[in-house]
Short mmCIF file of C-alpha atoms and ligand atoms in Angstrom, two decimals:
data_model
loop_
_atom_site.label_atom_id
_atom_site.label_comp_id
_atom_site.label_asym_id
_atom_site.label_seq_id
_atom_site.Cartn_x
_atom_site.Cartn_y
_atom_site.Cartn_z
CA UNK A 1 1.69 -75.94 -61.64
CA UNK A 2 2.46 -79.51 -62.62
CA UNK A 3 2.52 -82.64 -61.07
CA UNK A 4 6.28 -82.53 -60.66
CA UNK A 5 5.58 -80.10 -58.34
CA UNK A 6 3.52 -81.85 -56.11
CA UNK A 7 5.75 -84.57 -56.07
CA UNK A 8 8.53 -82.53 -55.22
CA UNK A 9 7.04 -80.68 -52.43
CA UNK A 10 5.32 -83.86 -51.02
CA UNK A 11 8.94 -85.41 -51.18
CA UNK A 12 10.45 -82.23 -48.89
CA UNK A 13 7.05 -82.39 -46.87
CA UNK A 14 7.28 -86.24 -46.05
CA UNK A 15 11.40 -86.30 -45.36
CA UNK A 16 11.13 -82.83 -43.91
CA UNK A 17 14.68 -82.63 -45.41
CA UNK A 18 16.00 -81.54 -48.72
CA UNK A 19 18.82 -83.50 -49.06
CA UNK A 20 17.06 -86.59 -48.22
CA UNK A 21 13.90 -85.69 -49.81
CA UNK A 22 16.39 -85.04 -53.18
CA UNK A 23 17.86 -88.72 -52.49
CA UNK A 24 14.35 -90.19 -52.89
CA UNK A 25 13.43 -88.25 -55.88
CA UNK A 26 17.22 -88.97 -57.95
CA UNK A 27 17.64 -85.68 -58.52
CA UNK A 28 20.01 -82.67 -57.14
CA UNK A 29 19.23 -80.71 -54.25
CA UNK A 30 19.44 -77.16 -55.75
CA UNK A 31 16.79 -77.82 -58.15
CA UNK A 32 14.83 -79.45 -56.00
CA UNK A 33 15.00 -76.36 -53.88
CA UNK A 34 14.22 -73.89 -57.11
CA UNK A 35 10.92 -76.05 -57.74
CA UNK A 36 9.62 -75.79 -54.25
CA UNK A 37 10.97 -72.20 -54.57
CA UNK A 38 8.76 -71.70 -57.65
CA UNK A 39 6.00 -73.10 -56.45
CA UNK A 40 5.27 -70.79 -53.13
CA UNK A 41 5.74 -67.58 -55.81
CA UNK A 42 3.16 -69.13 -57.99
CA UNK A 43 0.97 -70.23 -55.15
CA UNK A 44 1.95 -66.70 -53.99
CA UNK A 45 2.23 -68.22 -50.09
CA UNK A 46 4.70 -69.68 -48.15
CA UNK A 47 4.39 -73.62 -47.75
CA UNK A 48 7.02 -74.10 -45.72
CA UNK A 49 8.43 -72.07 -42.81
CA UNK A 50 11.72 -70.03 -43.25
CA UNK A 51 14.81 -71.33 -41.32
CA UNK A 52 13.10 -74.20 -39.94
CA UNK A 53 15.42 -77.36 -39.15
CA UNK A 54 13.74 -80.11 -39.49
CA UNK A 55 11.86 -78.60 -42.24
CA UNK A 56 7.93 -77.47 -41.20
CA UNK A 57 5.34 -76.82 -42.97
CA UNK A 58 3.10 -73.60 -42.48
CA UNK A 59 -0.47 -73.96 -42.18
CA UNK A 60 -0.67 -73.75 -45.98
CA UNK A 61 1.66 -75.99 -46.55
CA UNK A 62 -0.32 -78.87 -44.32
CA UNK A 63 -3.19 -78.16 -46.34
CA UNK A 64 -1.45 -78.24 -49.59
CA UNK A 65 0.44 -81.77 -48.40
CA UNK A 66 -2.57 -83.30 -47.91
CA UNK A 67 -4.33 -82.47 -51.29
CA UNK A 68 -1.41 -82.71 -53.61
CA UNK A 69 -0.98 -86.52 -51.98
CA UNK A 70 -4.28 -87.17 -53.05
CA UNK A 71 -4.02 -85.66 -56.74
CA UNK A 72 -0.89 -87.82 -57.18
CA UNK A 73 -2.55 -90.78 -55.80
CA UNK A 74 -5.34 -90.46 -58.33
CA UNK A 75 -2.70 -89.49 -60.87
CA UNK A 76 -1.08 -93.49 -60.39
CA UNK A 77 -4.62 -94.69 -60.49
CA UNK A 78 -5.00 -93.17 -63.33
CA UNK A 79 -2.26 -94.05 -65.09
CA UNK A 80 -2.13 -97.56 -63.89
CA UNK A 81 -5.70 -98.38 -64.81
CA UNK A 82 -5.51 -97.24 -68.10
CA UNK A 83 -2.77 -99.12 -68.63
CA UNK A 84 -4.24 -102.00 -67.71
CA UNK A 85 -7.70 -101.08 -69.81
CA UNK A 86 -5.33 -100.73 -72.91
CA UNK A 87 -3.77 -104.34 -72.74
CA UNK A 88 -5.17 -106.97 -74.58
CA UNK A 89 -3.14 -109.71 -72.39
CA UNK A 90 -4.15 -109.11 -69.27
CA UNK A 91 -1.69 -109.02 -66.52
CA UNK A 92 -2.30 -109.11 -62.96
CA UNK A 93 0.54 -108.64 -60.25
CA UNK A 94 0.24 -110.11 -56.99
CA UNK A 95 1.59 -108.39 -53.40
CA UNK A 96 1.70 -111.00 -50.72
CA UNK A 97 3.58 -111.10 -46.93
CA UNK A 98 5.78 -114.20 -46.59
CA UNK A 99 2.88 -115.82 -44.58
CA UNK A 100 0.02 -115.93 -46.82
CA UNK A 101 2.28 -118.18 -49.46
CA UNK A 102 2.54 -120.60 -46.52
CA UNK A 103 -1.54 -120.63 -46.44
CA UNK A 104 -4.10 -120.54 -48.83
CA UNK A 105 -2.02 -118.27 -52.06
CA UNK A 106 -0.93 -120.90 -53.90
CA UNK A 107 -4.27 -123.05 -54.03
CA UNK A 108 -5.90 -119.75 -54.52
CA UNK A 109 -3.85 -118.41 -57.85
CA UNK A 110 -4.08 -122.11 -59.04
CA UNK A 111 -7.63 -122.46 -59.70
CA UNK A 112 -7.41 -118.97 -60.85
CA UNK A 113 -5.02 -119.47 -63.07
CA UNK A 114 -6.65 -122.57 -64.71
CA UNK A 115 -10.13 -120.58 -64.73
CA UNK A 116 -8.26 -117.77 -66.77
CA UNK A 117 -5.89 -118.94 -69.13
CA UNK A 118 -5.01 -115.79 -70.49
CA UNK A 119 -4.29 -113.56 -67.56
CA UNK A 120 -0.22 -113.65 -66.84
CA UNK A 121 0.10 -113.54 -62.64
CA UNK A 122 3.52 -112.36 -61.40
CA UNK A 123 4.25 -112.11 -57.61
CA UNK A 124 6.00 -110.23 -55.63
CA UNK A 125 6.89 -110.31 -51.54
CA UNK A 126 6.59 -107.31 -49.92
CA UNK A 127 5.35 -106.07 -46.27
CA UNK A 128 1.49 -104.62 -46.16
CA UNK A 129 3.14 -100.94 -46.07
CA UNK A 130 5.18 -101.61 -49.46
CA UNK A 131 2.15 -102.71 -51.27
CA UNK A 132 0.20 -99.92 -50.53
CA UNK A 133 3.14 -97.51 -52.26
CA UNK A 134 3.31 -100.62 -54.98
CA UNK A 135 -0.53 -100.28 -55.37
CA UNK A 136 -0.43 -96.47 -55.88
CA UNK A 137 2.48 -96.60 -58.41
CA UNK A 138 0.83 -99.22 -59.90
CA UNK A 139 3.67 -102.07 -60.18
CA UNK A 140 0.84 -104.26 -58.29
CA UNK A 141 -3.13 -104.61 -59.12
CA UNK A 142 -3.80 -106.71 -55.34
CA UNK A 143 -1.86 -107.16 -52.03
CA UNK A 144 -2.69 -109.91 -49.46
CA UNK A 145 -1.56 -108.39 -46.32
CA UNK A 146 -2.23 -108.25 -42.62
CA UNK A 147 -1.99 -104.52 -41.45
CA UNK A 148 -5.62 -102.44 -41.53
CA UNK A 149 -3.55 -99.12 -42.21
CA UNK A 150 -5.63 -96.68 -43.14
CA UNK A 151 -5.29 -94.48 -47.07
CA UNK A 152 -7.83 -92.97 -49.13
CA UNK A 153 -6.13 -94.05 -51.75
CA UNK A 154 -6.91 -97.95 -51.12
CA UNK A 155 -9.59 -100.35 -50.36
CA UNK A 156 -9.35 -102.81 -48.30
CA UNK A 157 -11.55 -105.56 -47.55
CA UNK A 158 -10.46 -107.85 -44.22
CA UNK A 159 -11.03 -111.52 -46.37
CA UNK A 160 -10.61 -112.83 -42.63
CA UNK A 161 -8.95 -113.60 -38.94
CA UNK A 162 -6.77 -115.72 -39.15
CA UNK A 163 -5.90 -117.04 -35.53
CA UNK A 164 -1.94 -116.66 -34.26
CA UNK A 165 -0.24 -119.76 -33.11
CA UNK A 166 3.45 -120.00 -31.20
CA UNK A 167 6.69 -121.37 -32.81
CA UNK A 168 9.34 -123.24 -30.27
CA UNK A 169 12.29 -124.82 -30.69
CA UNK A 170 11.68 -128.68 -30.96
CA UNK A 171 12.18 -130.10 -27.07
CA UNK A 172 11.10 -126.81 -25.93
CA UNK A 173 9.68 -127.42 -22.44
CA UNK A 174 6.39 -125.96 -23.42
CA UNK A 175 5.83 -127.72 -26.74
CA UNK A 176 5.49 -130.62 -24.28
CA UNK A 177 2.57 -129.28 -22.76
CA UNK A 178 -0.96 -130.77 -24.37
CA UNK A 179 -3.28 -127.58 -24.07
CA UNK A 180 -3.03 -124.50 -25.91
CA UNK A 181 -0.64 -121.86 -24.79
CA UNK A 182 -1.37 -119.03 -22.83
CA UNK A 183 0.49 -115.66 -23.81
CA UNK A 184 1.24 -115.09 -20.17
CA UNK A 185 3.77 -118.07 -19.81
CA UNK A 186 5.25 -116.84 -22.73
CA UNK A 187 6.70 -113.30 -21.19
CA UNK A 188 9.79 -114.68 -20.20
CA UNK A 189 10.80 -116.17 -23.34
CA UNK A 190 12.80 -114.18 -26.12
CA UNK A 191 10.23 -113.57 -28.48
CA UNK A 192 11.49 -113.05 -32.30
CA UNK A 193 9.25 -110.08 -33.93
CA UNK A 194 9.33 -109.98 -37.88
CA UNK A 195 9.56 -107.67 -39.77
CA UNK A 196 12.04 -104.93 -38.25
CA UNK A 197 11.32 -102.57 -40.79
CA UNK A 198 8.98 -100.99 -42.46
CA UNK A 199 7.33 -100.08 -39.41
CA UNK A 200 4.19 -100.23 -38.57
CA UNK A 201 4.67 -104.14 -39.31
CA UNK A 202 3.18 -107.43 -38.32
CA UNK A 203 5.58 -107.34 -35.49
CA UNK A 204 3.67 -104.06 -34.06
CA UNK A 205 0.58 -106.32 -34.52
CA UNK A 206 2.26 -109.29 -32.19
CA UNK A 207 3.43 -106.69 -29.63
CA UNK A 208 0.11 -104.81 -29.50
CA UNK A 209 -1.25 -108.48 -28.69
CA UNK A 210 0.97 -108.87 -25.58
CA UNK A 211 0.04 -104.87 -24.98
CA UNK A 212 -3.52 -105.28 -24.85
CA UNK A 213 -3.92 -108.20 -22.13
CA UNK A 214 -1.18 -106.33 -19.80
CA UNK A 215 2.01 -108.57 -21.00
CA UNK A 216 5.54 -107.04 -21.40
CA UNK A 217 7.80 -109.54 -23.42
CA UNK A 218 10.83 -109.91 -21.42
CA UNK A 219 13.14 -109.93 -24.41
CA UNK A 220 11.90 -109.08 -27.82
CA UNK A 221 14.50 -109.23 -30.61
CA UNK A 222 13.33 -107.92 -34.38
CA UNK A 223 14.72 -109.90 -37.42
CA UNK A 224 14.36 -108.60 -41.01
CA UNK A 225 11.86 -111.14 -42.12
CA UNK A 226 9.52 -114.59 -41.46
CA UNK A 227 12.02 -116.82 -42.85
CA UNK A 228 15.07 -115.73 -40.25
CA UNK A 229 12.42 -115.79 -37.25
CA UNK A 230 11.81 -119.42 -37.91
CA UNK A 231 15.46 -120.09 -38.58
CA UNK A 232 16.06 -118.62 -35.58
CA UNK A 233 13.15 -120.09 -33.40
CA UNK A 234 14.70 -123.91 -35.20
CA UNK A 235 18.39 -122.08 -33.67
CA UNK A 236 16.87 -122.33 -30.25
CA UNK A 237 17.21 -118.62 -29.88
CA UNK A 238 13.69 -117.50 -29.09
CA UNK A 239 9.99 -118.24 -30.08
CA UNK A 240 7.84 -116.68 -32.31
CA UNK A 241 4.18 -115.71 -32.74
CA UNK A 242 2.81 -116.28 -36.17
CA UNK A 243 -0.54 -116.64 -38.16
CA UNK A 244 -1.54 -120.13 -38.16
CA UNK A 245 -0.78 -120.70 -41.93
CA UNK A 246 2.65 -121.40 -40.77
CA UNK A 247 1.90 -124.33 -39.35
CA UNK A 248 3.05 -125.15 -43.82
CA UNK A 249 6.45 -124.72 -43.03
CA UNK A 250 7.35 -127.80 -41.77
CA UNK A 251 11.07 -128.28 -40.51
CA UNK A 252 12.19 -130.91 -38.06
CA UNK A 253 13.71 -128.48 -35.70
CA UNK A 254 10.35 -126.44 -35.13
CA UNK A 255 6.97 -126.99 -33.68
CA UNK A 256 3.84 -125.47 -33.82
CA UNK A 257 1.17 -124.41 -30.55
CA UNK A 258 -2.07 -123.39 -30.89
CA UNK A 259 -2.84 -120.23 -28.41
CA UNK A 260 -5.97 -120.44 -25.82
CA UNK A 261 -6.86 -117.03 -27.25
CA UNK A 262 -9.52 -116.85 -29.46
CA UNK A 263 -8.81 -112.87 -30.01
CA UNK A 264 -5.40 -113.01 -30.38
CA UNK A 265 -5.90 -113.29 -35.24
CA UNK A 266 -4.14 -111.47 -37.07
CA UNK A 267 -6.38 -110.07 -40.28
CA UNK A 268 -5.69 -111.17 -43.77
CA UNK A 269 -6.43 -108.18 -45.71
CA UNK A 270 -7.14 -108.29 -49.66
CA UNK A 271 -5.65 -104.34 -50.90
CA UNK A 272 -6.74 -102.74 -54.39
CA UNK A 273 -6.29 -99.11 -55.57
CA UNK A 274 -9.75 -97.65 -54.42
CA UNK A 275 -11.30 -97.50 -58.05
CA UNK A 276 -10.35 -100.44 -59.30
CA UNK A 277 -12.96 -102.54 -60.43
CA UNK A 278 -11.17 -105.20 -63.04
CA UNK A 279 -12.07 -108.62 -63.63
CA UNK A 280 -9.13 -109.95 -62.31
CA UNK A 281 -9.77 -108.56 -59.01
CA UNK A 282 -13.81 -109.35 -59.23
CA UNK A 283 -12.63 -112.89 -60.09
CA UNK A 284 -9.72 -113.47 -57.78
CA UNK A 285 -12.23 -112.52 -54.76
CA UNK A 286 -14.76 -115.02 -55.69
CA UNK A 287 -12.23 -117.45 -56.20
CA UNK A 288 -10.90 -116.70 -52.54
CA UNK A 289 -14.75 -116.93 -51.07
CA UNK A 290 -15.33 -120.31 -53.07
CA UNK A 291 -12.04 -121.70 -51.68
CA UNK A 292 -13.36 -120.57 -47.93
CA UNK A 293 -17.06 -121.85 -48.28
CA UNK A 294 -15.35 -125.16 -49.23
CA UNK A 295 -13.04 -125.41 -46.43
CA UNK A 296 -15.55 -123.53 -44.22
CA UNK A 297 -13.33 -120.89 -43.27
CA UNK A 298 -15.48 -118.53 -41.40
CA UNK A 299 -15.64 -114.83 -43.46
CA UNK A 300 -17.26 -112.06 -44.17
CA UNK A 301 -18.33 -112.10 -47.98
CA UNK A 302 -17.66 -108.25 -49.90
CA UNK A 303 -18.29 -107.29 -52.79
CA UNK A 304 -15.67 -105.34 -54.70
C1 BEZ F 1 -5.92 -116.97 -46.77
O1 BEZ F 1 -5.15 -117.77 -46.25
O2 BEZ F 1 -7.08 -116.79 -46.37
C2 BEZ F 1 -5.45 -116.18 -47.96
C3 BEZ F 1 -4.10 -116.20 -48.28
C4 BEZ F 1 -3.67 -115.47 -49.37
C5 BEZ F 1 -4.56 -114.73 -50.13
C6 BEZ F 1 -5.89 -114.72 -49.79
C7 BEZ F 1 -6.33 -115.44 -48.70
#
């Protein structure tokens, strides 16, 4: 058995299709078919059950999922961390959500970048559930995201809450109002939710918020990203709930409102591959907890 196998049946397990599941891997369906084929007669069991449409997996086959995801998880950790034990220039790739670069990431990577010279940073924008896969496959060492999704594969350690705030249109009738908005008078707005897809998202996170204190938003409308919510908040077409970082973008045709709702943060969450202990990372997080004791943004200092 080899770990082609694994990813092939983990592929057919997760799509619960062949043809699909052959789409992901770029290869053909009938050998994709022989290989999952091959594998029951050496496993000498059946892993997924005959004539089923969608596909389902037999007892057996659950089990197997779950521990051939975690062999090729460590497999990517593997490889990636050797990798990165093997270079002499270090590089270090960064995952962040739209949001964060509108906060505290660029002061952040600038001190660390003048503290350590050597280290080449790339970035790259991508929702919390993309950098987990991007973690695992190792084409990023950290992601700054917001979602506390759960994966064996990856530690996560919440940096800290940052409170949500409400974007309007300027002349908006309640960006005229002087104290902090209450969620309830916003229900009846059209309320912009970013981003559509993957789910779960950052616009679960908004919706749960309404959820949780009884609210159904009247008219909810889900963009692809940040950027168009704003755009489209600045259109006049809705509002939007975002993490107070925002509050960078500045354009002349939105404004910012603080909420009266202490609970309603939304987590910034600092990702690694879960035995990953490099420098860069060690070093990045004290140059995060530096930048908060100086600002005296309230945290919770972890170690790595
Ligand atoms: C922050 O705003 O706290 C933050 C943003 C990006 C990375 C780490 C922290």
């Amino acid at each position: 058995m080899e770990l082609r196998h694994l990813r092939y049946f983990v592929a057919v397990a997760d799509e619960k299709n062949y043809t699909r599941a052959a789409e992901r891997l770029h290869i053909a369906q009938p050998p994709l078919s022989r290989q999952v084929q091959q594998l029951e007669e050496e496993l000498g069991v059946l892993l997924i059950e005959k004539g089923s449409r969608p596909l389902r997996l037999t007892e057996a086959g659950k089990f197997f999922h779950a521990h051939a995801q975690e062999l090729l998880d460590k497999a990517a950790d593997l490889k990636a961390m050797t990798q990165r034990v093997g270079k002499i220039d270090r590089k270090f790739a960064i995952g962040f959500v739209a949001s964060t670069l509108y906060g505290l990431l660029p002061e952040i990577v600038r001190r660390f970048r003048n503290r350590f010279e050597s280290v080449e940073i790339s970035f790259h924008e991508m929702t919390t559930m993309e950098q987990l896969q991007a973690l695992k496959e190792g084409r990023i060492d950290v992601g700054f995201g917001r979602l506390k999704s759960e994966d064996p594969a990856i530690r996560r350690i919440v940096l800290r809450e940052e409170a949500l705030i409400v974007a309007l249109p300027v002349g908006h009738r309640l960006a005229a109002l002087d104290e902090p908005l209450r969620l309830a008078d916003l229900v009846q707005e059209t309320l912009l939710v970013y981003p559509k897809a993957p789910r779960p998202s950052f616009a679960d996170q908004v919706l749960a918020t309404f959820m949780e204190r009884n609210l159904v938003p009247q008219q909810v409308q889900e963009v692809r990203e940040l950027q168009i919510a704003i755009g489209l908040v600045g259109a006049g077409q809705g509002i939007a709930i975002v993490p107070q970082s925002l509050q960078g973008m500045i354009r002349t045709d939105v404004v910012y409102r603080p909420l009266d709702d202490l609970k309603a943060v939304s987590p910034i969450i600092f990702s690694t591959r879960h035995m990953d202990r490099s420098p860069e990372l060690v070093n990045m997080l004290e140059v995060i907890y530096e930048i908060y004791d100086e600002l005296g943004i309230a945290h919770v200092k972890q170690a790595l």
